[in-house]
Coordinates of C-alpha atoms and ligand atoms in Angstrom, one line a residue:
M1 CA -14.3 6.3 6.9
N2 CA -14.0 5.4 10.9
R3 CA -12.3 8.3 12.5
R4 CA -8.9 7.2 13.7
S5 CA -8.1 7.0 16.6
Y6 CA -4.2 7.3 19.1
P7 CA -4.2 4.5 22.2
G8 CA -1.5 2.4 22.5
G9 CA 1.1 4.7 21.3
V10 CA 4.0 2.9 22.6
S11 CA 2.7 -0.5 21.8
S12 CA 2.5 0.6 17.6
L13 CA 6.2 1.4 18.2
L14 CA 7.6 -1.8 19.7
R15 CA 5.2 -3.1 17.1
I16 CA 7.5 -1.4 14.3
A17 CA 11.2 -2.2 15.5
R18 CA 9.6 -6.0 16.3
F19 CA 8.4 -6.2 12.8
T20 CA 11.7 -4.8 12.0
R21 CA 13.6 -7.0 14.1
E22 CA 16.4 -7.8 11.2
L23 CA 17.8 -3.8 11.5
T24 CA 18.5 -4.7 15.3
P25 CA 22.3 -4.1 14.7
L26 CA 21.9 -0.7 12.8
Y27 CA 20.1 0.0 15.6
L28 CA 22.6 -0.4 17.9
A29 CA 25.2 0.8 16.0
I30 CA 23.2 4.4 15.9
I31 CA 22.4 4.5 19.0
A32 CA 25.9 3.9 20.3
C33 CA 27.6 6.5 17.6
S34 CA 24.5 8.8 20.0
V35 CA 25.8 8.2 23.3
L36 CA 29.3 8.8 22.5
T37 CA 28.4 12.1 20.4
A38 CA 26.8 12.7 23.9
V39 CA 29.0 11.6 26.0
A40 CA 31.7 13.7 24.3
G41 CA 29.3 16.4 24.0
L42 CA 29.0 16.4 28.0
A43 CA 33.1 17.2 27.8
V44 CA 32.7 20.4 26.4
P45 CA 31.6 22.4 29.5
F46 CA 33.8 21.0 32.3
L47 CA 36.3 22.0 29.6
I48 CA 35.0 25.6 28.9
G49 CA 34.4 26.0 32.7
R50 CA 37.8 24.7 33.6
A51 CA 39.6 27.1 31.5
T52 CA 37.1 30.1 32.9
D53 CA 38.8 29.3 35.9
T54 CA 42.7 29.1 34.7
V55 CA 41.6 32.0 33.1
A56 CA 40.1 33.9 36.0
A57 CA 43.3 32.6 38.0
A58 CA 45.6 35.0 35.4
L59 CA 43.9 37.6 36.0
A60 CA 43.5 37.7 39.9
G61 CA 47.2 37.0 39.6
S62 CA 47.4 34.0 41.7
T63 CA 48.5 32.0 38.8
P64 CA 52.2 32.6 36.6
V65 CA 50.3 34.0 33.4
D66 CA 52.6 31.6 31.2
A67 CA 51.2 28.1 33.5
A68 CA 47.5 30.3 33.0
L69 CA 48.3 30.0 29.6
R70 CA 49.5 26.7 28.5
T71 CA 47.1 25.4 30.2
A72 CA 44.1 27.6 28.5
I73 CA 45.8 26.5 24.4
W74 CA 46.1 22.3 26.8
L75 CA 42.5 22.9 27.4
A76 CA 41.6 24.7 24.2
A77 CA 43.0 21.5 22.5
A78 CA 40.9 19.0 24.3
L79 CA 38.1 21.0 23.2
L80 CA 38.9 20.5 19.8
L81 CA 39.1 16.3 20.1
A82 CA 36.0 16.9 21.9
E83 CA 34.1 18.5 19.3
L84 CA 35.8 16.0 16.9
V85 CA 34.8 13.5 17.9
Q86 CA 31.2 14.8 18.0
T87 CA 31.6 15.9 14.6
V88 CA 32.9 12.3 13.2
L89 CA 30.1 10.1 14.9
S90 CA 27.9 12.7 14.3
N91 CA 28.5 12.1 11.1
V92 CA 28.4 8.3 11.2
G93 CA 25.4 8.3 13.6
G94 CA 23.9 9.4 10.5
W95 CA 24.9 7.1 7.5
Y96 CA 23.6 4.5 9.7
G97 CA 20.9 6.6 10.4
D98 CA 20.2 6.6 6.7
V99 CA 20.5 2.9 5.9
M100 CA 18.6 1.7 8.9
S101 CA 15.2 4.0 7.8
N102 CA 15.4 3.8 3.5
R103 CA 16.1 -0.8 4.7
M104 CA 12.9 0.2 7.0
R105 CA 11.3 2.1 4.3
T106 CA 11.9 -1.7 1.9
I107 CA 11.1 -3.9 4.3
L108 CA 7.6 -2.4 5.1
S109 CA 6.4 -1.4 1.8
V110 CA 7.8 -5.0 0.4
R111 CA 5.5 -6.5 3.3
Y112 CA 2.7 -4.3 2.6
Y113 CA 2.8 -4.9 -0.9
D114 CA 2.9 -8.7 -0.6
K115 CA 0.0 -8.3 1.7
L116 CA -1.5 -5.9 -1.0
L117 CA -1.2 -8.6 -3.5
H118 CA -2.8 -12.0 -1.6
L119 CA -5.4 -9.6 0.0
P120 CA -9.0 -11.0 -1.6
Q121 CA -10.8 -9.0 -4.1
S122 CA -13.5 -8.1 -2.2
W123 CA -11.3 -5.5 -0.4
F124 CA -9.9 -4.4 -2.9
D125 CA -13.6 -3.7 -4.6
A126 CA -14.3 -1.2 -1.8
E127 CA -10.9 1.4 -1.7
L128 CA -9.6 3.3 -4.3
T129 CA -6.9 3.1 -6.0
G130 CA -5.0 6.4 -5.4
T131 CA -6.3 6.0 -1.9
I132 CA -4.5 2.9 -0.8
V133 CA -0.9 3.9 -2.8
A134 CA -1.3 8.0 -0.8
R135 CA -1.9 6.3 2.4
L136 CA 0.6 4.1 1.7
N137 CA 2.6 6.2 1.4
R138 CA 1.4 8.3 4.6
S139 CA 2.1 5.8 6.8
I140 CA 5.5 4.5 5.9
T141 CA 7.4 8.2 6.1
E142 CA 5.7 8.8 9.4
I143 CA 6.9 5.7 10.9
T144 CA 10.6 5.8 8.8
N145 CA 10.7 9.6 10.3
F146 CA 10.5 8.4 13.2
A147 CA 12.4 5.9 13.7
K148 CA 15.8 7.9 12.0
M149 CA 14.5 11.1 14.0
F150 CA 14.2 8.8 17.3
S151 CA 17.9 6.7 16.8
N152 CA 19.5 9.7 16.3
M153 CA 18.3 12.3 18.4
F154 CA 16.4 9.6 21.9
A155 CA 20.2 8.1 23.0
T156 CA 21.7 11.3 22.9
L157 CA 18.7 13.0 24.5
L158 CA 18.5 10.7 27.1
I159 CA 22.7 10.7 28.1
T160 CA 22.3 14.4 28.1
T161 CA 19.3 14.3 30.3
A162 CA 20.5 12.3 33.1
A163 CA 24.4 13.5 33.2
V164 CA 22.8 17.3 33.3
L165 CA 20.5 15.8 36.2
A166 CA 23.4 14.4 38.4
I167 CA 25.9 17.3 37.9
S168 CA 23.2 19.5 38.6
A169 CA 22.5 17.8 41.5
W170 CA 26.2 17.8 42.8
Y171 CA 26.3 21.2 42.6
A172 CA 23.2 22.5 44.1
W173 CA 20.2 19.8 44.6
P174 CA 17.6 23.5 43.8
L175 CA 18.8 23.5 40.0
T176 CA 17.8 19.4 39.3
V177 CA 14.4 19.8 42.0
L178 CA 13.7 22.4 39.1
L179 CA 14.9 20.8 36.7
L180 CA 13.3 17.3 37.2
I181 CA 9.4 19.9 37.2
V182 CA 9.9 21.6 33.7
F183 CA 10.4 17.7 32.5
P184 CA 7.2 15.7 33.6
V185 CA 5.1 19.5 32.5
Y186 CA 6.4 20.3 29.6
V187 CA 5.7 16.8 28.3
W188 CA 2.6 16.9 29.5
L189 CA 1.9 20.1 27.1
T190 CA 3.4 18.6 24.4
A191 CA 0.4 15.3 24.6
L192 CA -1.6 17.1 25.8
T193 CA -1.4 19.2 22.2
S194 CA -0.9 16.0 20.3
K195 CA -4.2 14.7 20.8
R196 CA -6.1 17.8 19.4
W197 CA -3.2 17.5 17.2
Q198 CA -4.0 14.5 15.7
R199 CA -7.5 14.5 16.0
L200 CA -7.2 17.7 13.3
E201 CA -4.1 15.8 10.9
G202 CA -6.5 12.2 10.9
D203 CA -9.5 14.7 9.5
K204 CA -7.4 15.7 7.4
N205 CA -5.4 13.0 5.9
E206 CA -8.9 11.6 5.2
Q207 CA -9.4 14.8 2.8
I208 CA -6.2 13.9 0.6
D209 CA -6.7 10.6 0.4
I210 CA -9.6 10.8 -0.9
A211 CA -8.5 14.1 -3.4
S212 CA -5.8 11.0 -4.2
G213 CA -7.9 8.3 -4.7
R214 CA -10.0 10.5 -7.4
F215 CA -7.3 12.4 -9.0
A216 CA -6.1 8.8 -9.4
E217 CA -8.6 7.5 -11.3
V218 CA -9.9 10.4 -13.2
V219 CA -6.0 10.4 -14.7
G220 CA -6.4 7.1 -15.6
Q221 CA -10.0 7.8 -17.3
I222 CA -8.8 11.4 -18.4
R223 CA -10.1 10.3 -22.6
V224 CA -13.8 9.7 -20.4
V225 CA -13.5 13.4 -18.0
K226 CA -12.2 15.1 -21.3
S227 CA -15.4 14.3 -23.3
F228 CA -17.5 15.0 -21.0
V229 CA -15.7 18.3 -20.1
R230 CA -15.6 17.4 -16.6
E231 CA -12.2 18.8 -16.1
R232 CA -14.0 22.1 -14.1
S233 CA -15.5 20.1 -12.0
E234 CA -13.3 17.1 -11.1
L235 CA -10.6 20.2 -10.2
Q236 CA -13.2 22.2 -8.3
D237 CA -13.9 18.9 -6.1
F238 CA -9.6 18.3 -6.1
T239 CA -9.8 21.7 -4.9
T240 CA -13.1 21.6 -2.2
R241 CA -10.8 18.8 -0.1
F242 CA -7.5 20.7 -0.3
R243 CA -9.0 24.3 0.8
A244 CA -10.9 21.9 3.3
T245 CA -7.2 21.0 4.4
D246 CA -5.9 25.0 4.3
S247 CA -8.7 24.9 7.2
I248 CA -7.9 22.8 9.5
T249 CA -4.2 23.7 9.5
A250 CA -5.0 27.1 10.0
A251 CA -6.5 25.9 13.3
Q252 CA -4.3 22.9 13.2
S253 CA -1.5 25.1 13.8
S254 CA -2.8 28.0 16.1
H255 CA -3.5 25.4 19.2
W256 CA -0.2 24.1 18.2
H257 CA 1.8 27.2 18.6
R258 CA -1.1 28.7 22.3
M259 CA 0.1 25.0 23.2
D260 CA 3.7 25.8 22.2
S261 CA 3.8 29.5 23.9
L262 CA 2.2 27.9 27.1
R263 CA 4.9 25.7 27.4
R264 CA 7.6 27.5 26.4
A265 CA 6.2 30.0 28.6
V266 CA 7.0 27.5 31.1
L267 CA 10.0 27.2 30.3
N268 CA 11.4 30.1 30.6
I269 CA 10.2 30.3 34.1
V270 CA 11.4 27.5 35.2
F271 CA 15.1 29.2 33.9
F272 CA 14.7 32.3 35.1
G273 CA 14.6 30.5 38.8
I274 CA 17.8 28.1 37.6
Y275 CA 19.3 31.9 36.4
A276 CA 18.8 33.3 39.4
I277 CA 19.2 30.3 41.8
I278 CA 23.1 29.6 40.1
F279 CA 23.8 34.0 39.7
E280 CA 22.4 33.7 44.2
R281 CA 25.0 30.7 44.6
T282 CA 27.9 32.5 42.8
V283 CA 28.2 35.4 44.5
H284 CA 28.1 34.0 47.5
G285 CA 30.9 33.1 47.0
A286 CA 29.5 28.6 46.5
F287 CA 30.3 28.6 42.6
T288 CA 33.4 29.7 40.8
L289 CA 33.6 31.5 37.8
G290 CA 34.1 28.8 36.7
E291 CA 31.8 26.6 38.3
M292 CA 29.0 29.2 37.5
V293 CA 30.4 29.3 33.1
L294 CA 29.2 24.9 33.7
L295 CA 26.2 25.4 35.3
I296 CA 24.6 28.1 32.4
Q297 CA 26.6 25.7 29.9
L298 CA 25.2 22.7 31.2
M299 CA 21.8 24.9 32.1
T300 CA 21.6 25.3 27.8
M301 CA 22.4 21.8 27.6
A302 CA 19.5 20.0 29.2
R303 CA 16.9 23.0 27.3
Q304 CA 17.4 21.3 24.2
P305 CA 16.2 17.5 25.4
V306 CA 13.7 19.5 26.5
Q307 CA 12.0 20.9 23.6
N308 CA 13.3 17.8 21.6
M309 CA 10.7 15.9 24.1
S310 CA 8.3 17.5 21.8
F311 CA 9.5 17.1 18.9
V312 CA 9.9 13.5 19.2
I313 CA 6.3 13.2 21.3
D314 CA 5.0 14.9 17.9
T315 CA 6.9 12.8 15.4
A316 CA 6.0 9.7 17.2
Q317 CA 2.6 10.5 17.0
H318 CA 2.9 10.1 13.3
A319 CA 4.6 7.1 13.5
I320 CA 2.4 5.8 15.7
A321 CA -0.9 7.4 13.0
G322 CA 0.8 5.9 10.7
S323 CA 1.3 2.6 12.0
K324 CA -2.0 1.9 12.9
D325 CA -3.1 2.5 9.3
Y326 CA 0.0 -0.2 8.2
F327 CA -0.7 -2.6 10.5
R328 CA -5.1 -2.5 9.5
V329 CA -4.1 -3.4 6.5
M330 CA -1.3 -6.3 7.5
E331 CA -4.1 -7.2 10.0
T332 CA -7.0 -7.3 7.3
E333 CA -7.4 -11.4 7.8
V334 CA -6.1 -13.5 4.3
D335 CA -7.7 -16.2 3.1
D336 CA -5.0 -19.7 4.1
R337 CA -5.4 -20.2 1.2
A338 CA -4.1 -17.2 -0.5
A339 CA -0.9 -16.8 1.4
S340 CA 0.2 -19.9 0.4
I341 CA 0.0 -18.0 -2.8
M342 CA 3.6 -16.8 -3.0
A343 CA 4.7 -20.2 -1.7
Q344 CA 3.5 -22.0 -4.8
A345 CA 3.7 -19.1 -7.1
D346 CA 6.9 -20.9 -8.8
D347 CA 4.7 -23.8 -9.5
A348 CA 2.2 -21.8 -10.9
Q349 CA 4.6 -20.4 -14.1
Q350 CA 4.4 -23.7 -15.2
A351 CA 2.2 -23.3 -18.0
S352 CA 1.0 -26.1 -18.5
A353 CA -1.1 -27.7 -15.2
P354 CA -0.5 -31.4 -14.6
A355 CA -3.8 -32.3 -16.9
P356 CA -6.3 -33.5 -13.3
Q357 CA -7.3 -37.3 -12.9
L358 CA -10.9 -37.6 -13.5
A359 CA -13.2 -40.5 -12.4
P360 CA -15.6 -41.6 -16.0
G361 CA -18.7 -39.8 -15.6
Q362 CA -17.0 -37.1 -13.1
A363 CA -17.9 -33.9 -13.9
M364 CA -14.5 -30.9 -15.3
V365 CA -17.1 -27.8 -13.4
S366 CA -20.3 -28.8 -11.6
F367 CA -21.9 -25.4 -9.9
D368 CA -24.6 -27.7 -7.0
D369 CA -26.7 -25.5 -5.9
V370 CA -24.4 -22.1 -5.1
S371 CA -26.1 -19.3 -4.0
F372 CA -23.9 -15.7 -3.4
A373 CA -23.5 -12.0 -3.0
Y374 CA -21.1 -9.4 -3.5
E375 CA -21.6 -7.9 0.1
K376 CA -24.3 -8.3 2.5
G377 CA -26.7 -7.0 0.5
E378 CA -28.9 -9.6 -2.4
D379 CA -28.5 -13.4 -3.8
V380 CA -26.9 -11.9 -7.0
L381 CA -27.0 -15.4 -7.4
H382 CA -29.6 -18.5 -6.3
H383 CA -29.6 -22.0 -6.3
I384 CA -27.0 -22.4 -9.5
S385 CA -26.9 -26.2 -10.6
F386 CA -25.1 -27.0 -14.3
D387 CA -22.1 -29.3 -15.4
I388 CA -19.9 -29.0 -17.6
A389 CA -18.5 -32.6 -18.7
P390 CA -14.4 -33.0 -19.6
G391 CA -13.9 -31.6 -23.2
E392 CA -17.7 -30.3 -23.1
K393 CA -18.6 -26.4 -24.5
V394 CA -20.8 -25.1 -22.1
A395 CA -22.0 -20.9 -23.2
L396 CA -23.8 -18.9 -20.4
V397 CA -26.2 -16.7 -22.2
G398 CA -28.7 -13.8 -20.0
E399 CA -28.9 -10.3 -19.7
S400 CA -26.5 -7.6 -19.3
G401 CA -26.4 -7.8 -15.2
G402 CA -27.7 -11.6 -15.0
G403 CA -24.5 -12.9 -13.5
K404 CA -22.6 -14.0 -15.6
S405 CA -19.5 -12.9 -14.6
T406 CA -19.9 -13.0 -11.6
I407 CA -20.0 -17.1 -12.5
V408 CA -16.4 -16.3 -13.4
N409 CA -15.5 -14.8 -10.2
L410 CA -16.6 -17.7 -8.5
L411 CA -14.9 -20.8 -10.1
L412 CA -11.8 -18.7 -10.3
G413 CA -11.9 -18.2 -6.0
L414 CA -11.8 -14.4 -6.1
Y415 CA -15.0 -14.9 -4.1
S416 CA -16.3 -17.4 -2.1
A417 CA -19.6 -19.1 -2.8
R418 CA -22.1 -18.2 0.0
E419 CA -24.0 -21.3 -0.2
G420 CA -23.5 -24.3 -1.7
R421 CA -20.8 -26.3 -3.4
I422 CA -18.2 -25.3 -6.0
E423 CA -16.1 -28.4 -7.7
V424 CA -13.3 -28.3 -10.5
A425 CA -12.3 -31.7 -11.6
G426 CA -14.5 -33.2 -8.8
H427 CA -11.8 -31.2 -5.5
Q428 CA -14.2 -28.7 -4.1
I429 CA -13.0 -25.7 -5.0
D430 CA -12.8 -24.4 -1.4
T431 CA -10.3 -27.3 -0.8
I432 CA -7.7 -26.7 -4.4
P433 CA -4.8 -25.0 -3.2
L434 CA -5.1 -21.1 -5.1
V435 CA -2.8 -21.5 -7.4
R436 CA -3.6 -25.3 -8.2
L437 CA -7.1 -24.2 -9.2
R438 CA -6.0 -20.9 -11.4
S439 CA -3.5 -22.0 -13.1
R440 CA -5.7 -24.8 -14.7
I441 CA -8.1 -22.2 -15.7
G442 CA -7.5 -20.1 -18.9
V443 CA -9.4 -16.6 -18.7
V444 CA -10.4 -13.8 -21.1
F445 CA -12.6 -11.3 -19.3
Q446 CA -14.6 -9.1 -20.2
D447 CA -12.3 -6.0 -19.8
A448 CA -9.6 -7.3 -21.5
A449 CA -6.9 -5.7 -19.6
L450 CA -3.2 -5.5 -19.5
F451 CA -0.3 -3.8 -18.7
S452 CA 1.9 -1.6 -19.4
G453 CA 4.7 -2.8 -21.2
T454 CA 5.9 -4.5 -24.5
I455 CA 3.3 -7.1 -26.2
R456 CA 5.8 -9.9 -25.9
E457 CA 5.5 -9.0 -22.0
N458 CA 1.4 -9.2 -21.4
I459 CA 1.1 -12.5 -23.9
A460 CA 3.3 -14.1 -21.4
Y461 CA 2.0 -12.9 -18.7
G462 CA 1.1 -16.5 -17.2
Y463 CA 3.9 -18.2 -18.4
P464 CA 7.1 -15.7 -18.4
G465 CA 9.3 -18.1 -19.1
A466 CA 7.7 -18.4 -22.8
T467 CA 10.3 -18.4 -25.6
D468 CA 9.5 -15.8 -29.0
E469 CA 8.0 -19.0 -31.5
Q470 CA 5.7 -20.0 -28.3
V471 CA 4.3 -16.5 -27.7
R472 CA 4.3 -15.8 -31.6
A473 CA 2.5 -19.1 -32.0
A474 CA -0.3 -17.9 -29.6
A475 CA -0.1 -14.6 -31.5
V476 CA -0.9 -16.1 -34.7
R477 CA -3.8 -18.0 -33.3
A478 CA -5.2 -15.2 -31.7
N479 CA -5.1 -14.0 -34.8
A480 CA -2.9 -10.8 -33.6
D481 CA 0.0 -11.5 -35.3
R482 CA -0.5 -9.2 -38.1
F483 CA -1.5 -5.9 -36.4
I484 CA 1.6 -6.7 -33.9
E485 CA 4.3 -6.5 -37.4
R486 CA 3.5 -4.0 -38.2
F487 CA 4.2 -1.7 -35.2
E488 CA 7.3 -0.7 -35.4
H489 CA 9.0 -2.0 -32.7
G490 CA 6.4 -5.5 -33.3
Y491 CA 6.0 -7.2 -30.5
D492 CA 8.7 -4.5 -28.6
Q493 CA 5.8 -2.4 -28.8
V494 CA 5.3 -0.6 -26.1
I495 CA 1.1 -0.5 -24.7
G496 CA 0.8 2.5 -22.3
E497 CA -0.7 1.9 -18.3
R498 CA -3.1 -0.7 -18.8
G499 CA -2.8 -1.3 -22.8
L500 CA -4.4 2.6 -24.0
K501 CA -2.4 2.9 -27.3
L502 CA -3.9 -0.2 -28.8
S503 CA -7.7 -0.7 -30.0
G504 CA -10.3 -2.0 -27.8
G505 CA -10.4 -4.9 -30.5
Q506 CA -6.6 -5.6 -30.7
R507 CA -5.9 -5.3 -27.1
Q508 CA -9.2 -8.0 -26.6
R509 CA -7.0 -10.1 -29.5
I510 CA -3.9 -10.1 -27.4
A511 CA -6.0 -11.0 -24.1
V512 CA -7.2 -14.3 -26.0
A513 CA -2.7 -15.1 -27.0
R514 CA -1.6 -14.5 -23.3
A515 CA -4.8 -16.7 -22.0
I516 CA -4.1 -19.4 -25.4
L517 CA -0.3 -19.2 -23.9
K518 CA -1.3 -20.0 -20.7
D519 CA -2.3 -23.3 -22.3
A520 CA -4.5 -24.5 -19.3
P521 CA -7.6 -27.7 -19.0
I522 CA -10.1 -25.0 -19.0
L523 CA -11.2 -22.0 -20.2
V524 CA -13.2 -19.0 -19.7
L525 CA -14.2 -16.9 -22.6
D526 CA -16.0 -13.9 -21.1
E527 CA -17.1 -11.2 -24.4
A528 CA -14.0 -12.0 -25.5
T529 CA -14.3 -11.4 -28.7
S530 CA -16.8 -8.6 -28.6
A531 CA -15.2 -5.7 -29.7
L532 CA -14.1 -7.6 -32.6
D533 CA -15.4 -7.1 -36.0
T534 CA -17.5 -10.0 -38.1
K535 CA -14.5 -11.1 -39.5
A536 CA -11.9 -10.4 -37.2
E537 CA -14.2 -12.3 -34.8
R538 CA -14.3 -15.0 -37.4
Q539 CA -10.8 -15.4 -37.0
V540 CA -10.0 -15.5 -33.9
Q541 CA -13.0 -17.9 -33.4
A542 CA -11.5 -19.9 -35.2
G543 CA -8.0 -20.0 -33.0
L544 CA -10.0 -20.8 -30.1
D545 CA -12.0 -23.5 -31.3
E546 CA -9.2 -25.3 -32.6
L547 CA -7.8 -24.3 -28.7
M548 CA -11.0 -24.9 -27.4
R549 CA -10.6 -28.5 -28.8
G550 CA -10.5 -31.4 -26.6
R551 CA -10.5 -29.0 -23.5
T552 CA -13.2 -28.1 -21.0
S553 CA -15.0 -24.3 -22.0
L554 CA -17.0 -21.3 -20.4
I555 CA -18.0 -19.1 -22.8
I556 CA -20.2 -16.2 -22.3
A557 CA -22.0 -13.8 -25.4
H558 CA -23.8 -11.6 -25.8
R559 CA -23.7 -11.9 -30.2
L560 CA -25.1 -15.4 -30.6
S561 CA -22.9 -16.6 -33.5
T562 CA -20.2 -16.8 -31.3
I563 CA -21.7 -19.5 -29.6
A564 CA -23.6 -21.3 -31.8
G565 CA -21.0 -24.2 -32.2
V566 CA -21.1 -25.0 -28.4
D567 CA -22.0 -28.2 -26.8
R568 CA -24.6 -27.0 -24.6
I569 CA -26.3 -23.9 -22.6
V570 CA -27.5 -22.3 -19.6
T571 CA -29.6 -19.3 -19.5
L572 CA -29.5 -17.0 -16.9
R573 CA -33.0 -14.9 -15.7
D574 CA -32.7 -12.7 -12.8
G575 CA -29.5 -14.6 -11.5
R576 CA -30.5 -18.2 -11.6
V577 CA -31.1 -21.4 -14.1
D578 CA -33.2 -20.5 -16.3
E579 CA -32.8 -23.4 -19.5
I580 CA -29.9 -26.1 -20.1
G581 CA -30.1 -27.3 -23.4
S582 CA -28.4 -27.7 -26.6
P583 CA -28.7 -24.6 -29.3
A584 CA -31.3 -27.0 -31.4
E585 CA -32.8 -27.3 -28.2
L586 CA -33.4 -23.8 -26.6
A587 CA -33.7 -22.1 -30.1
V588 CA -37.3 -23.8 -30.0
S589 CA -38.0 -24.0 -26.4
G590 CA -39.1 -19.8 -26.5
G591 CA -36.5 -19.1 -23.5
I592 CA -34.4 -16.7 -23.6
Y593 CA -31.7 -17.8 -26.0
A594 CA -34.9 -18.5 -28.7
Q595 CA -35.8 -14.4 -27.8
L596 CA -32.1 -13.3 -28.4
L597 CA -31.8 -15.8 -31.3
E598 CA -34.6 -13.8 -32.6
L599 CA -34.3 -10.7 -32.4
Q600 CA -30.5 -10.4 -33.8
T601 CA -31.4 -12.8 -36.5
A602 CA -35.0 -10.2 -37.3
G603 CA -32.6 -6.7 -38.2
N604 CA -30.1 -9.0 -39.9
T605 CA -31.0 -11.7 -42.6
K606 CA -27.9 -12.0 -43.9
K607 CA -26.0 -12.9 -41.3
L608 CA -28.9 -15.9 -41.2
A609 CA -27.6 -17.9 -43.6
S610 CA -24.7 -18.1 -41.9
F611 CA -26.1 -18.3 -38.9
D612 CA -25.7 -22.5 -38.1
I613 CA -27.4 -23.4 -34.8
T614 CA -27.6 -27.0 -34.9
G615 CA -23.7 -26.7 -35.2
Ligands
LIG701 N1 -17.8 -5.9 -7.6 C1 -18.8 -6.2 -7.4 N2 -19.3 -5.9 -5.9 C2 -20.5 -5.5 -6.2 N3 -21.5 -6.0 -6.8 C3 -21.3 -6.2 -8.2 C4 -19.5 -5.9 -8.3 N4 -19.3 -7.5 -9.5 C5 -21.3 -7.5 -10.0 N5 -22.2 -7.0 -9.0 C6 -23.5 -6.6 -9.5 O1 -23.6 -8.2 -10.4 C7 -24.4 -8.2 -10.6 C8 -24.2 -9.5 -11.9 O2 -22.9 -8.8 -12.1 P1 -22.0 -9.4 -13.7 O3 -21.1 -8.5 -13.7 O4 -22.1 -10.9 -13.2 O5 -23.5 -10.0 -15.0 P2 -23.2 -9.7 -16.4 O6 -24.2 -11.1 -16.6 O7 -21.9 -10.9 -16.6 O8 -23.5 -9.1 -16.7 P3 -22.8 -8.8 -18.6 O9 -23.4 -9.6 -20.0 O10 -23.4 -6.9 -18.2 O11 -21.5 -8.7 -18.8 C9 -24.9 -6.7 -11.5 O12 -26.5 -6.3 -10.5 C10 -23.8 -6.3 -10.9 O13 -24.6 -5.1 -10.3
LIG702 MG1 -20.5 -9.3 -17.6

């Protein structure tokens, strides 16, 4: 993982503002509230200063006590008003701040998810789910925290600072000079601290992201962890990562506090000078007692922005780091075709895509000299060429890892071929909108991945508008109806994360039903019945045979009995097409199919009797 860098902060922040432009009215409302709060706040020292002078005059006997008292009470009332205004406005501003930051989180989260859903499959191959989630949560929290803090504090801070500078210049310019020195020095020291602090924060986040990624993976596959008794070592790894953040935090915090001592000491010394000047001037009669009280209060008010400034900078640095992580994902290149998926998604909800128009003699699926590598590594597929005619059933046979599932991935457009052409219904798949391509292909994946939720939702995943009858009909054809009915809640049975509460074979039958309901013209079955016993497989197969009638089908199965009825078989060896022919031809050719056939039948002569390779 590359170390994160943090230049160009302001542009990152402006980018967030541009990215969430629709929140501008809220930003303005918040700023208005902050400005008014600041103005009301500035009235306080003046009122107290006036009150001090009034009381001092009464004590000195230069004003009648009655009149002084009346004035003082009026001033106290004005003070009350100023403070009430502050109380109300800061709460109204706080409300706007909460609403704004939550809407910002909604916007950022939705766009992130939208983006993720359109990233290519290869992006997901390289990332751990838990890491993606941890990073998303952190970066969005950091950005919204900053937005909230910034909008609630920044305007007040700016107004107060400007006012304090102007007022102090009016009374005594040396005070202004000292304040003008302290601001940049403080900000500079803070920025200096933040650089190292942020680097350490990045190191810490990296550890946490890795630990979270593993955490999610372990929780998701807890059965494997338990069966191999790896709880201790998984916990150990997790502990090591978090312990590493302990030591990083210690270094980070000691650095921060040392620098904070330094910058606050600078602040203390400057304020020593400021107070000395104020006292000296007052003693020499340049200021009245009231003016002295006013100035002391103003100076105290000036301290606040200075110290808040470091907080603003810290939070800003967090937000900058967060926004970089965020925009790095947002900037990932997405295939134009993928970007249009959302726009076309409504078409895809239609279960049956319009049947593609084919010229006579044209293949429905055609691989022409296709080579492919997952990453920059070695090719997994070498010069693959084969055709599937409309309505034809073709099986892929080859050893494990030979590239069969990879061919399915390419056909679905999950990856792009490095070389060669793949055509569906006469169109090169790079030129067909992905939604149209994928809506034409019903697929049962090798790992029958289901979702949490009910059985009904899972079967209807590709066709959310399906009626109960349609769902049931699909389940019957997949031989799933009987076991579903036996559940307490039937089709409304909740099946756990990724369908964990179902048996492997039950999951597979749901996945088959899901593909059946999609009713697409091209059917791809990647080991669709591998988890079923022979009897259940026969029954599902009967449903599938009926489904395949008139449909173009690509079937992958290790159990050769499953594919005995296909029209043609393509055998793969080391990612190359070895032979293409009918089951009968290949059974006697001495190639992979013949060898596998011999191996599978040798141990099971009983099965041989019912095994019809001439199908
Ligand atoms: N996402 C991926 N990233 C990188 N390499 C991959 C990926 N998926 C598969 N491979 C590699 O590609 C090769 C072909 O895998 P593929 O899944 O196509 O085999 P298969 O013929 O379907 O095998 P099986 O019969 O066991 O399912 C394997 O060597 C595998 O390691
Ligand atoms: Mg496979």
